[in-house]
Structures are given as C-alpha cells and as structure tokens.
Amino acid sequence: MTTFKEAARLQELPPYLFAEIDKKKAELRAKGMDLISLGIGDPDMPTPKHIVEAMQKAAANPETHPYPPYDGAPQFKKAACAWMKKYYNVEFDPSTECLTLIGSKEGIAHIPWTFVNPGDAVLVPSPGYPVYSSATTFCGGIPHFMPLTRENKFLPDLKKIPEDILKKTKIMFLNYPNNPTSAVATREFFQDVVALAKKYNFIICHDAAYMEIFYDGKRPLSIFQVEGAKDVAIEMHSLSKTFNMTGWRLGFAVGNKAIVQSLAKMKTHLDSGAFVAIQDAGVAALQSPESVLTEIRNIYQQRRDKLVSVLKAHGWDIMVPEATFYVWAATPKGVKAKDFAVKVMEQTGVVITPGTGFGDYGEGYVRFSLTAPPEKLEEAVHRLQKL
Ligand SMILES: *Cc1c(COP(=O)(O)O)cnc(C)c1O
C-alpha cells in the first residue's frame, strides 16, 4: 500500500496532549459510566433566533451567492466598527482598518504567515490557545513562551522576556479575557505592552474571543482603549462565543491599517472570504439589543456562581473568573494536572481539561467549562462534592 508521509511541519508539532484523556473517556464510557463533559469550550445554547432568521432571509437572496469581497462585506465591517465604537468607544475606518475573518482562529493562524520569517521570534503565552505556537512553527518562527503565573495574576511578566528575544520578536500574542486561566488584563498592563512593542518594533496580536462573556457588569478592555495601541496592534474579535455562533465561522479583525491590510493581502492567497449571508447574519448579531448579550451573560454568571460556591465550600482552590466561561482551579498540592483530571473522571464521570493541554505552564491546574446545560452542570457539581 502506498503511504503518504506528512510534511515535517505537521510531524514536528508537539504531541496531542488530550490523547490520554480521550482514551480514558472511551474506556469509562465502554464500562457504562455516564460522563458529563465540562471539557469543551463550545456554548450549549443555540444562536439567538433573530440571527438565524437574518441568515435565512439573506441566504434566499441570490445577491449573497457569488464570491464575497476578499476583505469582507462592507455592511459587516461597518457594523463591526460601529460595535467597537458603541461598546469600547474606539474608532476604526471600516474600509481600511477592519477585516472579516472566517472565525477569529483563521486570523490568528494567518497573522504569523503574514509577518514571520524563519528564525523570527514570536511571544506566546503559556498556558494558551495552541494555534499561536503551531501557526508560528509552521512558518519557521520560533515561539518564545511567556509563563502566565498566579503570582503575576496570569499576565506575562514583561521584564522577564530576554532582550535578545525582544530584538528578534515579530509578534506578541495576548488573549484577555484569557482562555484557559479566565484572567483579565489591566489598563497598566496594556500600556506597558504597547510601550514595549513600540520600543522593539513588534506587532501585538490581541485575541479578544471572550470580550463579551464577563461578570458583575465589569466589561473587559479592548487594547485600543490605551493610547498608542493603534500604532502596533491588531485585535481579533469573534462572534462565536458572544452569540453562540461557533459553527458559523465569523469574526473580524480591527487595528493598525498597515497590519490589517497585510493580513488582507495574505488572505487573498488563501481563502475567498465568508459567505455574504453569514456576514449579513453577523450584522444582525452585532446590531442586537444589549439585552441579548445580558441574557447570555446572566446564564453563565449563574452557572459560575453555582460551581464556584460549591467547589470552594469543599476546599477547592479556585480562581473566581471575572470573565470567560471557564473556571481555572489548582490541583491538590503535588498532584499533576493530567493525573488529577483522570482521577476526577474515574471517580465522578466529570470530564475536565488538564492545564497542560494548553502548554507546560498549565501544570498544576485544571479547567472547567461552564458550557453544559443547567441540569448537567447541577449533576456535575453534585458529584464533585462527593469527591
Ligand atoms: C474559541 C477561541 C478562539 C476561536 O474562535 P473562533 O472565532 O470560533 O475561531 C480564539 N481564541 C481563543 C482563546 C478561543 O478560546
């Protein structure tokens, strides 16, 4: 039989850290155990009805059927910039400083292709979304991991990045509110990062996928709310988590005109844009009354409060999230993340994610996701109490 060897770039990726968890899951399921997954970051709730209806209407219109404009439908980009103005009071020119993305993952994956040459350094948070480092290595870049530690409130310690790395850095990835730690960034931190990027001439790519999932009325910051960010930054926004639209594949980038335009140029070689009917539905989403967002947030807040209060009462060491639909918890002293996740699964059937799935500095932590329906979450909390 002919065999086809994968390219070195694919073979060289770090091993899939969830393989063991998946194996354990299959094993327990085969034994008849009723598993509850708090492992995945995918909303359990449907896309709001008015967005689905906008899509149905747009899809029936033949004008949406040809290739979309490469950089995005003007009406969607206009709505995206209006959104940034309304909720963050930052201004962008829809025609030059905004770009439609086929989900924010697409933009994140292609920004290294746009700017990184072999041997360039890319600053990547650890723990973090795996795409930052895999996309970097695909184009010959060298990820330099920035540890997110509890002592530093899960923000990278900028003073610890070696000068020789900073000199070779093309891009710094950041992600606040943060997956998996649920940390939020402070204004001072963003100010320091912008100053550093200017000093060493690198791009800040801020992954803002969780901007809208926040608690207690405390809206997280866009990096563009600090002065000078537009000289060095691009921010990747997503409709996925905000509007329960993960399957639709829609997001947008806003930021520095030259950065946005270079990414747009790269994309003309790789894809042909997002279906215009989906972008039209995106307009409906971005123009939703705020009550749509508050309702989604309130549901997560109730779930967060429930999980956090019960686990805390039972002695768990929990970081109470101010944003995101994740809860980051320390494992008992000396217990490895993977061993702990497996143990929890064996004893309770509750599936959680070991922190090491997001990088070496996730060791000592596990992540709970709040994206399970209430009765499942309730049952999971009940079982965890008995652990
Ligand atoms: C879910 C997620 C994304 C990707 O979102 P899409 O817009 O659906 O591609 C990006 N970054 C982080 C940290 C995420 O958790």
JSON list of C-alpha atoms in Angstrom, two decimals, residues 34 36-38 44 299 302-311 348 350 368-386:
[
{"chain": "A", "resi": 34, "resn": "ASP", "atom": "CA", "xyz": [-22.37, 8.33, 32.49]},
{"chain": "A", "resi": 36, "resn": "ILE", "atom": "CA", "xyz": [-20.59, 14.78, 31.89]},
{"chain": "A", "resi": 37, "resn": "SER", "atom": "CA", "xyz": [-18.31, 16.93, 29.79]},
{"chain": "A", "resi": 38, "resn": "LEU", "atom": "CA", "xyz": [-17.08, 20.17, 31.30]},
{"chain": "A", "resi": 44, "resn": "ASP", "atom": "CA", "xyz": [-24.54, 24.61, 24.67]},
{"chain": "A", "resi": 299, "resn": "ILE", "atom": "CA", "xyz": [-26.84, 32.46, 32.36]},
{"chain": "A", "resi": 302, "resn": "GLN", "atom": "CA", "xyz": [-25.49, 31.80, 37.46]},
{"chain": "A", "resi": 303, "resn": "ARG", "atom": "CA", "xyz": [-23.50, 28.75, 36.41]},
{"chain": "A", "resi": 304, "resn": "ARG", "atom": "CA", "xyz": [-20.25, 30.31, 37.55]},
{"chain": "A", "resi": 305, "resn": "ASP", "atom": "CA", "xyz": [-21.69, 31.23, 40.94]},
{"chain": "A", "resi": 306, "resn": "LYS", "atom": "CA", "xyz": [-23.05, 27.73, 41.45]},
{"chain": "A", "resi": 307, "resn": "LEU", "atom": "CA", "xyz": [-19.87, 25.87, 40.51]},
{"chain": "A", "resi": 308, "resn": "VAL", "atom": "CA", "xyz": [-17.55, 28.25, 42.32]},
{"chain": "A", "resi": 309, "resn": "SER", "atom": "CA", "xyz": [-19.51, 28.36, 45.57]},
{"chain": "A", "resi": 310, "resn": "VAL", "atom": "CA", "xyz": [-19.87, 24.60, 45.85]},
{"chain": "A", "resi": 311, "resn": "LEU", "atom": "CA", "xyz": [-16.28, 23.79, 44.93]},
{"chain": "A", "resi": 348, "resn": "THR", "atom": "CA", "xyz": [-17.17, 11.18, 39.19]},
{"chain": "A", "resi": 350, "resn": "VAL", "atom": "CA", "xyz": [-17.00, 14.59, 35.13]},
{"chain": "A", "resi": 368, "resn": "PHE", "atom": "CA", "xyz": [-13.80, 23.60, 33.99]},
{"chain": "A", "resi": 369, "resn": "SER", "atom": "CA", "xyz": [-16.02, 24.83, 31.22]},
{"chain": "A", "resi": 370, "resn": "LEU", "atom": "CA", "xyz": [-19.44, 26.33, 32.01]},
{"chain": "A", "resi": 371, "resn": "THR", "atom": "CA", "xyz": [-20.92, 25.34, 28.66]},
{"chain": "A", "resi": 372, "resn": "ALA", "atom": "CA", "xyz": [-23.04, 22.43, 29.88]},
{"chain": "A", "resi": 373, "resn": "PRO", "atom": "CA", "xyz": [-26.84, 22.64, 30.17]},
{"chain": "A", "resi": 374, "resn": "PRO", "atom": "CA", "xyz": [-28.04, 23.51, 33.72]},
{"chain": "A", "resi": 375, "resn": "GLU", "atom": "CA", "xyz": [-29.23, 20.02, 34.68]},
{"chain": "A", "resi": 376, "resn": "LYS", "atom": "CA", "xyz": [-25.88, 18.52, 33.60]},
{"chain": "A", "resi": 377, "resn": "LEU", "atom": "CA", "xyz": [-23.90, 21.19, 35.40]},
{"chain": "A", "resi": 378, "resn": "GLU", "atom": "CA", "xyz": [-26.04, 20.67, 38.50]},
{"chain": "A", "resi": 379, "resn": "GLU", "atom": "CA", "xyz": [-25.39, 16.93, 38.40]},
{"chain": "A", "resi": 380, "resn": "ALA", "atom": "CA", "xyz": [-21.65, 17.51, 37.85]},
{"chain": "A", "resi": 381, "resn": "VAL", "atom": "CA", "xyz": [-21.47, 19.85, 40.85]},
{"chain": "A", "resi": 382, "resn": "HIS", "atom": "CA", "xyz": [-23.36, 17.28, 42.93]},
{"chain": "A", "resi": 383, "resn": "ARG", "atom": "CA", "xyz": [-20.89, 14.52, 42.01]},
{"chain": "A", "resi": 384, "resn": "LEU", "atom": "CA", "xyz": [-17.84, 16.72, 42.54]},
{"chain": "A", "resi": 385, "resn": "GLN", "atom": "CA", "xyz": [-19.00, 17.47, 46.08]},
{"chain": "A", "resi": 386, "resn": "LYS", "atom": "CA", "xyz": [-18.55, 13.85, 46.92]}
]
